[in-house]
mmCIF file of C-alpha atoms and ligand atoms in Angstrom:
data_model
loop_
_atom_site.group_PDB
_atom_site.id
_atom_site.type_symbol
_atom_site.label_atom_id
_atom_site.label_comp_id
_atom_site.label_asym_id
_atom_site.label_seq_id
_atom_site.Cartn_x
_atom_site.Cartn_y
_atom_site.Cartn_z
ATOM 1 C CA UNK Y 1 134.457 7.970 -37.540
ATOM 2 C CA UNK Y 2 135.359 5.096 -39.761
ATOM 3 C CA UNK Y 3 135.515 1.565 -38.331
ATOM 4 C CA UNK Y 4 137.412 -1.220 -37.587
ATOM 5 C CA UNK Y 5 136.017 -4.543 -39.092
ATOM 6 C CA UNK Y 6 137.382 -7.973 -39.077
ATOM 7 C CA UNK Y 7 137.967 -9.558 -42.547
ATOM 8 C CA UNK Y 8 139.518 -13.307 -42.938
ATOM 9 C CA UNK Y 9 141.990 -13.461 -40.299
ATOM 10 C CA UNK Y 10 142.647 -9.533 -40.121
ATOM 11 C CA UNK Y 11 141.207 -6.289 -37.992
ATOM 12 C CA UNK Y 12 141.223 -3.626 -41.219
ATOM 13 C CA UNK Y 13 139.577 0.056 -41.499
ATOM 14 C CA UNK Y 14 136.315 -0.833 -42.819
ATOM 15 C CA UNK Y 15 137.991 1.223 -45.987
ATOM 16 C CA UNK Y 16 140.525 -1.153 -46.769
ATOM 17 C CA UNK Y 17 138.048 -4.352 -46.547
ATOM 18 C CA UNK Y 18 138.347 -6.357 -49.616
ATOM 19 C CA UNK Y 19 136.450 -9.654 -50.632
ATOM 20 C CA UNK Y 20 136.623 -11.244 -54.126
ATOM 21 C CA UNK Y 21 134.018 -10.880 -56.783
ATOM 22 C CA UNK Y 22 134.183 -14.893 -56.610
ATOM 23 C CA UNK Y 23 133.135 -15.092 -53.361
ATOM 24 C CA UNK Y 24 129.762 -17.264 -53.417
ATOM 25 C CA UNK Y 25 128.279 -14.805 -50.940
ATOM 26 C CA UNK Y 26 128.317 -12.497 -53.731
ATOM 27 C CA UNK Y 27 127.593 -14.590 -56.601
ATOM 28 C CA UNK Y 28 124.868 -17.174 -54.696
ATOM 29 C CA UNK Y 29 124.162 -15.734 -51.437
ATOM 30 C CA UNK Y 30 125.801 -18.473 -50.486
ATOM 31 C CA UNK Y 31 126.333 -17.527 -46.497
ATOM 32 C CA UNK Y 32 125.029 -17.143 -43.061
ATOM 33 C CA UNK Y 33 125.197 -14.377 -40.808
ATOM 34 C CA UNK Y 34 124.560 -13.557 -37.494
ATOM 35 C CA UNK Y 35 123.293 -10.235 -34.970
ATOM 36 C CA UNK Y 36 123.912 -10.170 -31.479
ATOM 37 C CA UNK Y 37 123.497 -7.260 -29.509
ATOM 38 C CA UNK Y 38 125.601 -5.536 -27.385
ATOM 39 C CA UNK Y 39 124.944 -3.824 -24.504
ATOM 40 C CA UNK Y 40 127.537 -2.332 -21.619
ATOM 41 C CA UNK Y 41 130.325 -3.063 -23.997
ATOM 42 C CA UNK Y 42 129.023 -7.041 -23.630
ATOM 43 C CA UNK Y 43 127.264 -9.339 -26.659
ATOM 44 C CA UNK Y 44 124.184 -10.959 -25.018
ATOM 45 C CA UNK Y 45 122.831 -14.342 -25.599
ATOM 46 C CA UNK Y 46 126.179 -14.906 -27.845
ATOM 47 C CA UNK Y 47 126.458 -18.797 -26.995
ATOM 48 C CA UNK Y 48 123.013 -18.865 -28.327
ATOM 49 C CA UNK Y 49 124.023 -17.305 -31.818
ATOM 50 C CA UNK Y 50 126.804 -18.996 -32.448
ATOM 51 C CA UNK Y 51 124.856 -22.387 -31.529
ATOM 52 C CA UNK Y 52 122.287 -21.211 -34.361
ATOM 53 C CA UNK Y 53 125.589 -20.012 -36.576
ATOM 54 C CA UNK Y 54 126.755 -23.657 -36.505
ATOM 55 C CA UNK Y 55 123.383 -25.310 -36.965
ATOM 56 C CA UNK Y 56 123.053 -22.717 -40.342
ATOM 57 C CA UNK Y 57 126.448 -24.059 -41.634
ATOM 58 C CA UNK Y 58 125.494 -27.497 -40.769
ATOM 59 C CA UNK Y 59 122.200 -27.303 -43.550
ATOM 60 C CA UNK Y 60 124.182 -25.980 -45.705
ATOM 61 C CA UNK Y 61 127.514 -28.361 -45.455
ATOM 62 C CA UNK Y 62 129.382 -25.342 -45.018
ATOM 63 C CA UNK Y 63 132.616 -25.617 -42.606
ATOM 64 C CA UNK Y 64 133.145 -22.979 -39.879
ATOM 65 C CA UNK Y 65 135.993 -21.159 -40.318
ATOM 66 C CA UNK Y 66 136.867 -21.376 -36.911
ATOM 67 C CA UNK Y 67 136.036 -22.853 -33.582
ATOM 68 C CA UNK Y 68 133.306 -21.033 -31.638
ATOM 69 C CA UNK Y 69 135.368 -20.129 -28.880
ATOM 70 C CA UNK Y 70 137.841 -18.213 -31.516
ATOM 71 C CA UNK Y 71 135.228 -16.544 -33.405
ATOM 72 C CA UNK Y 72 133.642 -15.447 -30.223
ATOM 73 C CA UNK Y 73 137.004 -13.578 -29.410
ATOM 74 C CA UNK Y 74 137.383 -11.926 -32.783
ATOM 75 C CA UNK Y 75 133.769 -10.667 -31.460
ATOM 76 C CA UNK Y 76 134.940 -9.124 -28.028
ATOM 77 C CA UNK Y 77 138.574 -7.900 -29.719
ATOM 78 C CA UNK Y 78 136.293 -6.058 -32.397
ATOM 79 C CA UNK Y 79 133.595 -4.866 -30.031
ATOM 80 C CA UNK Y 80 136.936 -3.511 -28.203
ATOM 81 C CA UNK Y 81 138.527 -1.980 -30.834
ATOM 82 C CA UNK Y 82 135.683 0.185 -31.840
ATOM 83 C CA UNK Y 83 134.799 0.835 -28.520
ATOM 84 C CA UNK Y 84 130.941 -0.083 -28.700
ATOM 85 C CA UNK Y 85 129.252 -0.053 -25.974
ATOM 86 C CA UNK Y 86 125.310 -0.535 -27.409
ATOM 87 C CA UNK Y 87 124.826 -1.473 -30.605
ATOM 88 C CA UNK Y 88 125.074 -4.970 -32.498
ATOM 89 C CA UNK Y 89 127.525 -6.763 -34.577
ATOM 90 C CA UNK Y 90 127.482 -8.744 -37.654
ATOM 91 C CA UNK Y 91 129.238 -12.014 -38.650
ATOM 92 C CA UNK Y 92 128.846 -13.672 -41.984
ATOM 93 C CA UNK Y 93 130.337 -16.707 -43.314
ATOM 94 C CA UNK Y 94 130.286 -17.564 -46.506
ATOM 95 C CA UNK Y 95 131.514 -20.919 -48.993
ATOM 96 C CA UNK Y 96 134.335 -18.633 -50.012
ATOM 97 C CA UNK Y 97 136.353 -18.092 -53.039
ATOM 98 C CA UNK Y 98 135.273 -20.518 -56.101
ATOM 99 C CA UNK Y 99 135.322 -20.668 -60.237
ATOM 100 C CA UNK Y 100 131.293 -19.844 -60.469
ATOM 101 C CA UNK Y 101 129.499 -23.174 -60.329
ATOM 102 C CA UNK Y 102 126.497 -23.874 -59.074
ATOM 103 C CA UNK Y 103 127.541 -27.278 -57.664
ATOM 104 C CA UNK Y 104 129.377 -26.426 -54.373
ATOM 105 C CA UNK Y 105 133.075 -26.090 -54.610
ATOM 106 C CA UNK Y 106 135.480 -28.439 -52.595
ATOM 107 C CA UNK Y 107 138.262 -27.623 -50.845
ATOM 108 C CA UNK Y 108 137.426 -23.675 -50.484
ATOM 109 C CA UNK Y 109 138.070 -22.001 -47.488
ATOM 110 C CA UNK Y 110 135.320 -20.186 -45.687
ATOM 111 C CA UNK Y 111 135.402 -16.185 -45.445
ATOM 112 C CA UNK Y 112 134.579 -14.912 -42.010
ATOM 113 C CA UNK Y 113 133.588 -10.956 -41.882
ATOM 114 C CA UNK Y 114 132.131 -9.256 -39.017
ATOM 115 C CA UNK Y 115 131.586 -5.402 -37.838
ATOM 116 C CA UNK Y 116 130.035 -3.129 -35.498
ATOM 117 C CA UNK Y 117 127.341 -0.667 -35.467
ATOM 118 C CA UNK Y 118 126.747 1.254 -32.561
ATOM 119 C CA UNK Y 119 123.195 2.868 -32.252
ATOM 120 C CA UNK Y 120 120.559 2.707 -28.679
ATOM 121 C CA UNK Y 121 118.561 -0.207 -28.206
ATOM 122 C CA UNK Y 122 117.386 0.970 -24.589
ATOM 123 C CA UNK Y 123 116.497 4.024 -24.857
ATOM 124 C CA UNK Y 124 114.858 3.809 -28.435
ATOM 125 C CA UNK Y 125 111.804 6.348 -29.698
ATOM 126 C CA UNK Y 126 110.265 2.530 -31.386
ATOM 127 C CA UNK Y 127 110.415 0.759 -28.172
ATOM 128 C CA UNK Y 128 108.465 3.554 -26.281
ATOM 129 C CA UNK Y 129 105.882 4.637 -28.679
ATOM 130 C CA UNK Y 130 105.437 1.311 -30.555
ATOM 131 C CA UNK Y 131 105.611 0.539 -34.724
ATOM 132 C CA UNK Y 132 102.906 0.559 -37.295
ATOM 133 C CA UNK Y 133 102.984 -2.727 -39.829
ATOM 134 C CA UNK Y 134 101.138 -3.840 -43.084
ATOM 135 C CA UNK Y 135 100.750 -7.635 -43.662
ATOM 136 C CA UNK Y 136 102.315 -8.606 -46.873
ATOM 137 C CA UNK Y 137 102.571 -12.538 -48.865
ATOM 138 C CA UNK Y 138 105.790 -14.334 -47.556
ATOM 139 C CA UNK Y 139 107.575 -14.611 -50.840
ATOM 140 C CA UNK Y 140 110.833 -16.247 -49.059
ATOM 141 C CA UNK Y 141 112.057 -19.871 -49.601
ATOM 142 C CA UNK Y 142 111.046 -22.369 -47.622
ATOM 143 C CA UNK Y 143 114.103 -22.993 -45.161
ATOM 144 C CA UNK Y 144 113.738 -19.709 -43.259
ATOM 145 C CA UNK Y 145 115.234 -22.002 -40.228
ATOM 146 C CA UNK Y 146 118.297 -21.268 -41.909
ATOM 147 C CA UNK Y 147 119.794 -17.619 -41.421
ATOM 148 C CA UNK Y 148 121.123 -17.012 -45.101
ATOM 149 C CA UNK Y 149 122.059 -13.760 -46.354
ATOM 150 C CA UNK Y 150 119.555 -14.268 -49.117
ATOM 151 C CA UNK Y 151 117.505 -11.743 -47.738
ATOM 152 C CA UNK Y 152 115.810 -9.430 -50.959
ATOM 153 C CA UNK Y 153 112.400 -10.619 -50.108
ATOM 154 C CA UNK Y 154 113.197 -9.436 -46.554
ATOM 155 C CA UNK Y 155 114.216 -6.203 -48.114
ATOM 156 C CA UNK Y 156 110.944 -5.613 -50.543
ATOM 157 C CA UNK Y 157 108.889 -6.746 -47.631
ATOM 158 C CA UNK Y 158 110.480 -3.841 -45.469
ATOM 159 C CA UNK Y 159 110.514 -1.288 -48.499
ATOM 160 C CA UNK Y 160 106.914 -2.401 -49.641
ATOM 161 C CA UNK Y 161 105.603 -0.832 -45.585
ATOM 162 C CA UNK Y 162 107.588 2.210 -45.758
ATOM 163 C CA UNK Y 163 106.309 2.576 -49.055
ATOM 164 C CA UNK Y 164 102.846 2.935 -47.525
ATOM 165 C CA UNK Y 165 103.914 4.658 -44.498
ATOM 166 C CA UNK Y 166 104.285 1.926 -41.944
ATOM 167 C CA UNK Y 167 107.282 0.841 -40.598
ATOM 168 C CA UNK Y 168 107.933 -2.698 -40.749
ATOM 169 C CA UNK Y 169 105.893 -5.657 -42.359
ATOM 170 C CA UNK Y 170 104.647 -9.351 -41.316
ATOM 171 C CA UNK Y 171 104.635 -12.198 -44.063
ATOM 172 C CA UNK Y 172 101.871 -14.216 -44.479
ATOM 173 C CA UNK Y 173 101.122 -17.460 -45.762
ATOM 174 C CA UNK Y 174 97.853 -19.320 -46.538
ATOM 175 C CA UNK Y 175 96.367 -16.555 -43.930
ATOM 176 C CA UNK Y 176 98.758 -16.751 -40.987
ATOM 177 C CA UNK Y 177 101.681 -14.930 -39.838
ATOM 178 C CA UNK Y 178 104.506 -16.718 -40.284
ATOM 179 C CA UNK Y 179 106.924 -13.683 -38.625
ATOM 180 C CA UNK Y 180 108.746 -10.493 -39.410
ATOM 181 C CA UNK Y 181 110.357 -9.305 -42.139
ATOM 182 C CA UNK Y 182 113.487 -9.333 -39.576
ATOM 183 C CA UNK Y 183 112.071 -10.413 -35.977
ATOM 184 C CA UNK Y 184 109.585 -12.844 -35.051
ATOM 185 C CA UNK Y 185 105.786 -12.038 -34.519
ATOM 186 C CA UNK Y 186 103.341 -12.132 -31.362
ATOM 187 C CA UNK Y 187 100.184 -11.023 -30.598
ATOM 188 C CA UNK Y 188 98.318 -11.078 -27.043
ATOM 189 C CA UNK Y 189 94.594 -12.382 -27.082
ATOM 190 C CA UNK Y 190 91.767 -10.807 -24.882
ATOM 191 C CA UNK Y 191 92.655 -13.846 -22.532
ATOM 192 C CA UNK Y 192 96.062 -12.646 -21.491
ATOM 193 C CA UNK Y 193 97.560 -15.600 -23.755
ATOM 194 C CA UNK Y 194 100.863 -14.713 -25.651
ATOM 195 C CA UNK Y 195 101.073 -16.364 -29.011
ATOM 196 C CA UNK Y 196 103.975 -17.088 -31.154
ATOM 197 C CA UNK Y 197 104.471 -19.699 -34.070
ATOM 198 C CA UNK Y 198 105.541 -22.863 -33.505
ATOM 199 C CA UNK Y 199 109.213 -23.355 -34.492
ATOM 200 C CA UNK Y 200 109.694 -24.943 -38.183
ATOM 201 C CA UNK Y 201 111.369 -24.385 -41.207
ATOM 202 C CA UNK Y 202 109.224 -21.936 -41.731
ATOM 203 C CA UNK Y 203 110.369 -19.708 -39.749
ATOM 204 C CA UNK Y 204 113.791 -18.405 -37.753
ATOM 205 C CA UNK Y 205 114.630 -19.960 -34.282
ATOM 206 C CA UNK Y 206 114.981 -16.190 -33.112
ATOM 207 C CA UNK Y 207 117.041 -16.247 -29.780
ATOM 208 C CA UNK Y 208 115.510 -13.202 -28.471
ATOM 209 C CA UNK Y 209 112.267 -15.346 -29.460
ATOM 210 C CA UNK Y 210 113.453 -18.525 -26.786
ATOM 211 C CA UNK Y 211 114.632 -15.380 -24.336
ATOM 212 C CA UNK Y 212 111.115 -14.208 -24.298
ATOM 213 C CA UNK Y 213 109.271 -17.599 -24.244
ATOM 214 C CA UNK Y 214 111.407 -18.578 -21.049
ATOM 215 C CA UNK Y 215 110.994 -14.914 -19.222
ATOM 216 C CA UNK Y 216 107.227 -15.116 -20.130
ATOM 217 C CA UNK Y 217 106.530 -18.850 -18.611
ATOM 218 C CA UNK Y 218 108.734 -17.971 -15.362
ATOM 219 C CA UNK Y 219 106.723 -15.068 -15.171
ATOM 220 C CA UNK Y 220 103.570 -17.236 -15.019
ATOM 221 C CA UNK Y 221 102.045 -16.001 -18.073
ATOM 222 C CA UNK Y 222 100.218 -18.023 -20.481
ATOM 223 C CA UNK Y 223 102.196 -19.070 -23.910
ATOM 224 C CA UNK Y 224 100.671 -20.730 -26.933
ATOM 225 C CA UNK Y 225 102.957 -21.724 -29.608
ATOM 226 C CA UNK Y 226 100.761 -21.849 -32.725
ATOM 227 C CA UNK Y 227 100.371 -20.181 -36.173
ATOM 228 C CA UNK Y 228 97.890 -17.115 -35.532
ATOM 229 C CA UNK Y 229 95.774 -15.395 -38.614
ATOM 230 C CA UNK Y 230 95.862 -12.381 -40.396
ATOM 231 C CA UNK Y 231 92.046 -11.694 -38.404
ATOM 232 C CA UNK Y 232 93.526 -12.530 -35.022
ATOM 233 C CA UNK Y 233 96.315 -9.859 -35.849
ATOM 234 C CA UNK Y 234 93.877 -7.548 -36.769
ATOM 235 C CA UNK Y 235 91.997 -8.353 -33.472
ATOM 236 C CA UNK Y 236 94.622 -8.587 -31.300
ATOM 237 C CA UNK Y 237 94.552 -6.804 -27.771
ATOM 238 C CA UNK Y 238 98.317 -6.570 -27.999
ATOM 239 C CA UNK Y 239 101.342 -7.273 -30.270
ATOM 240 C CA UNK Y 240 104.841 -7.136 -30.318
ATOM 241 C CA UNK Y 241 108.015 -8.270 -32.226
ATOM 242 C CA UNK Y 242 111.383 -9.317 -30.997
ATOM 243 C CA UNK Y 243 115.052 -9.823 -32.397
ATOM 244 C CA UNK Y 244 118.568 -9.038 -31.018
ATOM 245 C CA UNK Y 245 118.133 -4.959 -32.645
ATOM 246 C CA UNK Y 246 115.104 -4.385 -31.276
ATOM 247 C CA UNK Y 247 114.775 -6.595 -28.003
ATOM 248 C CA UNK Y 248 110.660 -6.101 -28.033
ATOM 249 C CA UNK Y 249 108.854 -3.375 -29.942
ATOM 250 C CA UNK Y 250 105.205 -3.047 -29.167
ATOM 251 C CA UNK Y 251 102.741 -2.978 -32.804
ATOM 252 C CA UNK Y 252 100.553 -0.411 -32.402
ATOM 253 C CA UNK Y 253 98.891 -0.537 -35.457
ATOM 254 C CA UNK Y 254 98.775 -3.241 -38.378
ATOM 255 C CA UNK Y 255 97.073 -2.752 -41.340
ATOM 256 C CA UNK Y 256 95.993 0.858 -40.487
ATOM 257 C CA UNK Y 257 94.230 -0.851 -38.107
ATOM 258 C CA UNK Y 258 94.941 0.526 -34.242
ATOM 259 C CA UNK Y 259 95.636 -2.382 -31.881
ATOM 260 C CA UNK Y 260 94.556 -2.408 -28.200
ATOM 261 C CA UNK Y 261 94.319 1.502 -27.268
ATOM 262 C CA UNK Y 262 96.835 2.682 -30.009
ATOM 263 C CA UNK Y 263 99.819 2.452 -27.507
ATOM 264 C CA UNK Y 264 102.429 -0.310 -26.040
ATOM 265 C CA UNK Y 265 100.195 -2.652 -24.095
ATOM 266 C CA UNK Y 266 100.966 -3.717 -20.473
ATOM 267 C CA UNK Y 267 101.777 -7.112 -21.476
ATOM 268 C CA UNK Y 268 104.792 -5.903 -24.440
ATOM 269 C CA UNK Y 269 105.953 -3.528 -21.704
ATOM 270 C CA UNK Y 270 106.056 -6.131 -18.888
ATOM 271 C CA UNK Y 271 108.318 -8.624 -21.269
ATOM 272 C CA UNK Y 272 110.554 -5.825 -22.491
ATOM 273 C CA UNK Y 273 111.250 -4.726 -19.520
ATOM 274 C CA UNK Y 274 112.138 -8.374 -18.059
ATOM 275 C CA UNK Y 275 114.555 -8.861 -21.547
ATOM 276 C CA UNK Y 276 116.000 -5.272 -20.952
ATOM 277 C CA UNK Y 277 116.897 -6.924 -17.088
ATOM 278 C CA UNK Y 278 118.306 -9.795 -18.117
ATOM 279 C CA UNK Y 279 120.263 -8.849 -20.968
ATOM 280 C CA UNK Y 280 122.075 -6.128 -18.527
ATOM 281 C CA UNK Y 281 122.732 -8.448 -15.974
ATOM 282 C CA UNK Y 282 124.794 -10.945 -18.846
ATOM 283 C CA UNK Y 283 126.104 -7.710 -19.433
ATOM 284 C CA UNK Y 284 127.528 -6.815 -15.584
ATOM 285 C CA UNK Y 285 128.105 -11.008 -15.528
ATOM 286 C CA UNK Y 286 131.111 -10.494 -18.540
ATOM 287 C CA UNK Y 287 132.673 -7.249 -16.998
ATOM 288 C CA UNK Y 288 133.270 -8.951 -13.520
HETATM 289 N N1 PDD B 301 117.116 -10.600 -37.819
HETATM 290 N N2 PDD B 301 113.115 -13.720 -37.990
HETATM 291 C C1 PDD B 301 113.853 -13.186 -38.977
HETATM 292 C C2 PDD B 301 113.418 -13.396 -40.385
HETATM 293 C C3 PDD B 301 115.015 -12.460 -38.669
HETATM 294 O O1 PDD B 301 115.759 -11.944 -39.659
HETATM 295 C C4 PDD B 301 115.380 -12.261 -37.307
HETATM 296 C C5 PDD B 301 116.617 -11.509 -36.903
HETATM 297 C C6 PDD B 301 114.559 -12.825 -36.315
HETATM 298 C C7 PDD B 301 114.867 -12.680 -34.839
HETATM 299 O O2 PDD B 301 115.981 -13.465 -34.474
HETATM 300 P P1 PDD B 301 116.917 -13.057 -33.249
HETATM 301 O O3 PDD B 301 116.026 -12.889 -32.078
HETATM 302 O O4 PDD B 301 117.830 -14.198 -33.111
HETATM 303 O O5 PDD B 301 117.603 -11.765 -33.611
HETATM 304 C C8 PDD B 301 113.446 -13.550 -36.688
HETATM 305 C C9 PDD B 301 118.350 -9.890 -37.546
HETATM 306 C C10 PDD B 301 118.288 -9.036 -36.339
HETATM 307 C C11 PDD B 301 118.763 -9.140 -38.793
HETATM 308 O O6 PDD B 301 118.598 -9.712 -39.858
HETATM 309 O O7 PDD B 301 119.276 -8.031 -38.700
#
């Protein structure tokens, strides 16, 4: 079934899409995107995204093509039109159409672009039975607080674990984690405490990330925010990752190294379950 995506001002068949060669997304990566997930036909924690959205175009003294309000009903007419129910969608914006130069080009307007993919995030065989990762160097730049589309060593990261038949990687630098190659990174200590690093630019202000902070303190459990190292990982009762595909995963192994008992720990299920719970209720909050 082919689908309907939104390009510049239009809702095409993802077959008739064009963008120019001159865009700077494709000549400079020069764009940010978004993911927000959608669940009962509703995107959850949108405000959030688009909040983040602006503050990426704001580093990068790139104009928004529209008010937030407008893009976020492009979002709901497209998640309409294709009739999604769970799944996520995309949005990238990018400089737009220029002469290649590396300086930025004035007076170009911004290209929007946004579609669907529908696939399960509930009821998901890596939520239930957990992921393996390998730690790899984080070979990004060094404003990963911005969501860019510049995302190849993202990509090699991700290729370099199935490559050695694990399923997702974590980045380190100078011996800690800094986060996912797409989600941000936790582990729980023998102590019950969950830790996450601190926010920075070095790495991305996930939203799922602040969802799971908040659930976890109202919840009563102990948070750290603080770089942890590749031997904590490694010794690590629990772990878990989060982002708006994959809500929480549990880690089950990293390394080739089994963490806890080899299965989601009671801590990763406990704050899945609570995301899972809210994110449905913002869900039956939009259809009312
Ligand atoms: N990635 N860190 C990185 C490097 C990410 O790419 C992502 C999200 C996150 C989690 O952010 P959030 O909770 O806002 O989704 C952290 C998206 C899902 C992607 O690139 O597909």
């Amino acid at each position: 079934m082919s689908r309907i995506v939104y390009v510049n001002g239009e809702f095409v068949n993802e077959a008739e899409a064009r963008i120019s060669i001159f865009d700077r997304g494709f000549l400079f990566a020069d764009g940010v995107y978004e993911v927000s997930s959608i669940l009962g036909g509703a995107l959850i924690d949108n405000d959030a995204h688009l909040q983040r959205l602006e503050r990426s175009l704001g580093e990068l003294s790139m104009p928004c093509p529209a008010s937030l309000k407008d893009i976020a009903e492009i979002q709901r007419e497209l998640v309409t039109r294709n009739q999604v129910k769970e799944g996520a969608l995309y949005l990238q914006v990018t400089r737009g159409v220029a002469e290649r130069d590396f300086a930025y080009p004035s007076n170009t307007e911004p290209s929007l672009v946004m579609f669907t993919q529908a696939r399960p995030l509930i009821d998901n065989p890596a939520a239930k039975q957990g992921i393996s990762i390998i730690t790899v160097p984080d070979q990004r730049w060094k404003r990963r607080d911005i969501k860019t589309i510049g995302l190849l060593p993202a990509s090699m990261a991700k290729e370099m674990a199935l490559a050695r038949g694990a399923d997702d990687a974590w980045l380190h630098e100078e011996g800690y984690i800094t986060e996912g190659s797409s989600n941000n990174a936790y582990i729980v200590t023998e102590g019950g405490e969950v830790i996450t690093r601190h926010l920075s630019n070095g790495i991305l202000a996930g939203i799922t990330r602040g969802a799971i902070l908040r659930l976890s303190r109202d919840t009563g459990m102990k948070v750290v925010e603080r770089p942890f190292s590749l031997e904590e990982a490694h010794q690590a009762k629990e772990a878990f990752v989060t982002s708006a595909t994959t809500f929480v995963y549990p880690v089950i192994r990293i390394d080739g190294k089994t963490i806890g008992e080899g299965k989601p720990g009671p801590v990763t299920v406990r704050l899945r379950e609570l995301y899972v719970e809210m994110a449905l209720q913002q869900a039956a909050a939009q259809q009312r």
